[in-house]
Structure formats: C-alpha cells, structure tokens
mmCIF file of C-alpha atoms in Angstrom:
data_model
loop_
_atom_site.group_PDB
_atom_site.id
_atom_site.type_symbol
_atom_site.label_atom_id
_atom_site.label_comp_id
_atom_site.label_asym_id
_atom_site.label_seq_id
_atom_site.Cartn_x
_atom_site.Cartn_y
_atom_site.Cartn_z
ATOM 1 C CA MET A 1 47.445 110.406 124.706
ATOM 2 C CA SER A 2 50.491 112.107 124.939
ATOM 3 C CA GLU A 3 51.037 115.653 124.678
ATOM 4 C CA LYS A 4 53.715 115.374 122.266
ATOM 5 C CA VAL A 5 51.086 113.600 119.934
ATOM 6 C CA ASP A 6 48.339 116.270 120.867
ATOM 7 C CA LEU A 7 50.328 118.823 119.650
ATOM 8 C CA VAL A 8 50.886 117.595 116.815
ATOM 9 C CA ARG A 9 47.203 116.953 115.453
ATOM 10 C CA ARG A 10 46.786 120.746 116.579
ATOM 11 C CA VAL A 11 49.097 121.488 113.606
ATOM 12 C CA TYR A 12 47.304 119.378 111.562
ATOM 13 C CA ARG A 13 43.921 120.557 112.503
ATOM 14 C CA ALA A 14 44.984 124.174 111.807
ATOM 15 C CA VAL A 15 46.829 123.693 108.402
ATOM 16 C CA ASN A 16 42.895 122.312 107.594
ATOM 17 C CA GLU A 17 41.274 125.185 109.185
ATOM 18 C CA ASP A 18 43.277 127.771 107.331
ATOM 19 C CA ASP A 19 44.590 129.284 110.415
ATOM 20 C CA LEU A 20 47.959 130.777 110.297
ATOM 21 C CA SER A 21 47.812 132.240 113.909
ATOM 22 C CA ALA A 22 47.266 128.941 115.509
ATOM 23 C CA PHE A 23 49.861 127.271 113.216
ATOM 24 C CA LEU A 24 52.690 129.918 115.120
ATOM 25 C CA ALA A 25 51.384 129.222 118.391
ATOM 26 C CA LEU A 26 52.254 125.666 118.195
ATOM 27 C CA LEU A 27 56.049 126.412 117.127
ATOM 28 C CA HIS A 28 58.764 127.285 118.644
ATOM 29 C CA ALA A 29 60.128 130.371 118.045
ATOM 30 C CA GLU A 30 63.521 128.838 116.395
ATOM 31 C CA VAL A 31 61.400 125.979 114.763
ATOM 32 C CA GLU A 32 63.027 124.170 111.454
ATOM 33 C CA LEU A 33 60.336 123.260 108.839
ATOM 34 C CA THR A 34 62.280 120.483 106.411
ATOM 35 C CA THR A 35 60.883 119.615 103.422
ATOM 36 C CA SER A 36 61.060 116.249 101.404
ATOM 37 C CA GLY A 37 62.529 118.242 98.744
ATOM 38 C CA VAL A 38 60.395 116.682 95.852
ATOM 39 C CA PHE A 39 58.514 120.230 95.562
ATOM 40 C CA PRO A 40 61.567 122.097 93.126
ATOM 41 C CA ASP A 41 59.437 125.561 94.165
ATOM 42 C CA LEU A 42 60.244 124.696 98.097
ATOM 43 C CA SER A 43 62.912 125.361 99.888
ATOM 44 C CA PRO A 44 64.875 122.140 101.559
ATOM 45 C CA ALA A 45 64.093 124.083 105.043
ATOM 46 C CA TYR A 46 62.522 126.793 106.462
ATOM 47 C CA ARG A 47 63.765 128.574 110.058
ATOM 48 C CA GLY A 48 61.742 130.236 112.373
ATOM 49 C CA HIS A 49 58.494 131.912 112.863
ATOM 50 C CA ARG A 50 59.469 134.024 109.947
ATOM 51 C CA GLY A 51 60.373 130.838 107.849
ATOM 52 C CA ALA A 52 57.413 129.256 109.267
ATOM 53 C CA VAL A 53 55.528 132.043 107.380
ATOM 54 C CA ASP A 54 56.972 131.739 104.448
ATOM 55 C CA TYR A 55 56.437 128.374 104.198
ATOM 56 C CA TRP A 56 52.760 128.448 104.922
ATOM 57 C CA LYS A 57 52.273 131.331 102.039
ATOM 58 C CA ALA A 58 54.109 128.960 99.299
ATOM 59 C CA VAL A 59 52.010 126.108 100.104
ATOM 60 C CA GLY A 60 48.346 127.216 100.911
ATOM 61 C CA PRO A 61 46.004 128.269 99.106
ATOM 62 C CA GLY A 62 46.341 130.403 95.864
ATOM 63 C CA ASN A 63 50.506 129.709 95.786
ATOM 64 C CA LEU A 64 51.739 126.326 95.257
ATOM 65 C CA TRP A 65 47.635 124.590 95.255
ATOM 66 C CA ASP A 66 43.951 125.883 94.960
ATOM 67 C CA ALA A 67 43.069 123.436 97.710
ATOM 68 C CA PHE A 68 45.198 121.519 100.693
ATOM 69 C CA SER A 69 44.149 119.327 102.981
ATOM 70 C CA ILE A 70 45.870 116.288 105.248
ATOM 71 C CA GLU A 71 44.309 113.379 107.140
ATOM 72 C CA ILE A 72 46.175 111.706 109.860
ATOM 73 C CA GLY A 73 46.834 108.109 109.610
ATOM 74 C CA HIS A 74 48.601 107.211 112.340
ATOM 75 C CA CYS A 75 50.525 109.370 115.000
ATOM 76 C CA GLU A 76 52.703 108.223 118.070
ATOM 77 C CA LEU A 77 55.235 108.745 120.180
ATOM 78 C CA ILE A 78 58.726 107.418 119.866
ATOM 79 C CA GLY A 79 61.153 108.263 122.235
ATOM 80 C CA ASP A 80 60.869 112.218 122.861
ATOM 81 C CA GLN A 81 59.526 112.305 119.029
ATOM 82 C CA VAL A 82 56.387 112.243 117.657
ATOM 83 C CA LEU A 83 56.116 110.386 114.208
ATOM 84 C CA ALA A 84 52.823 110.792 111.905
ATOM 85 C CA SER A 85 52.148 109.023 108.835
ATOM 86 C CA VAL A 86 49.637 111.593 106.914
ATOM 87 C CA HIS A 87 47.640 110.975 103.313
ATOM 88 C CA GLN A 88 47.787 115.083 101.860
ATOM 89 C CA ARG A 89 45.328 115.787 99.202
ATOM 90 C CA VAL A 90 46.033 118.732 97.153
ATOM 91 C CA GLN A 91 44.306 120.471 94.126
ATOM 92 C CA GLY A 92 46.449 122.168 91.122
ATOM 93 C CA ARG A 93 45.849 125.131 89.735
ATOM 94 C CA ASP A 94 44.703 123.507 86.881
ATOM 95 C CA GLY A 95 42.247 121.520 89.026
ATOM 96 C CA VAL A 96 44.326 118.520 89.379
ATOM 97 C CA VAL A 97 44.510 116.563 91.914
ATOM 98 C CA VAL A 98 47.244 114.661 93.650
ATOM 99 C CA GLU A 99 47.416 112.583 96.534
ATOM 100 C CA HIS A 100 50.192 111.284 99.047
ATOM 101 C CA ASP A 101 51.326 109.887 101.770
ATOM 102 C CA TRP A 102 53.961 110.909 103.821
ATOM 103 C CA GLY A 103 56.160 110.439 106.636
ATOM 104 C CA HIS A 104 56.321 113.422 109.163
ATOM 105 C CA LEU A 105 59.033 113.505 112.031
ATOM 106 C CA TYR A 106 58.941 116.144 114.990
ATOM 107 C CA SER A 107 61.020 117.022 117.545
ATOM 108 C CA PHE A 108 60.291 119.684 120.763
ATOM 109 C CA ALA A 109 61.596 122.437 122.710
ATOM 110 C CA ASP A 110 59.610 123.905 125.360
ATOM 111 C CA GLY A 111 56.578 122.532 124.944
ATOM 112 C CA LEU A 112 56.477 123.046 121.566
ATOM 113 C CA ILE A 113 57.410 122.141 118.095
ATOM 114 C CA SER A 114 61.073 122.777 117.666
ATOM 115 C CA ARG A 115 61.385 120.231 114.635
ATOM 116 C CA ALA A 116 59.320 118.840 111.531
ATOM 117 C CA ARG A 117 61.221 116.968 108.871
ATOM 118 C CA ALA A 118 58.824 115.227 105.887
ATOM 119 C CA TYR A 119 59.745 112.279 104.386
ATOM 120 C CA LEU A 120 59.059 110.609 101.276
ATOM 121 C CA SER A 121 56.810 108.163 102.294
ATOM 122 C CA PRO A 122 55.594 106.935 106.026
#
C-alpha cells in the first residue's frame, strides 16, 4: 500500500477514535480542508492547524452531531493524490441518524496531507 494511502487511512482512524492530536499530526502546517458546501453551519474552507481544530470542533460530538463515524469504501492513489470514497454516519442532537456517501480528494506536501476536498458523491 502506498504511504499516501496509509496516511489517509490513518486520518479516518483518528476521526473515528476522536483523536485530535493524531489527526493534526497527519496534517501539514498549511493544510487546507475544503467542505462540500452542503452544511450551512460550516465554513467553505479551513486553513492551517488552527483551522483544522476549528473544523474538528464544529463537526465533533456535542457540536454539529452527537455521534460521527466514517467507513472507508475505497481508497486509491491516483497520480500523486489519493481519492477516497467513504460512508459517513452521523446522529444529530435530536436523535435522527443520517448516512451519506462522500468523495474525498487528498493532496500532499512534505509527507503530510496538505489539502483535503470533500465532494457530495464519490
């Protein structure tokens, strides 16, 4: 498996384990996280480690959702980027569960994730 694919898999593991420190350790200091635009409470983009923390706090348990998990469906190296199709399951504060399949595209710099873009479908 490619080191880049492994890095992406480790990001999802950190998210599922609610491990912010592990998440940040995988991100370049100048990372850009771009959201899909579907959730109006989220900014279109979060930049740097400070932005990554803001994103984490916005989507983490007790904020936008009470429960959050991601399952990787497919994860592959395409050129120098990694494309992942994922299944997300969230539970809102009202108890309603929502599931959706997303596409995420990752770029890299200095052996870390430098950009992650979310798409409404894989």
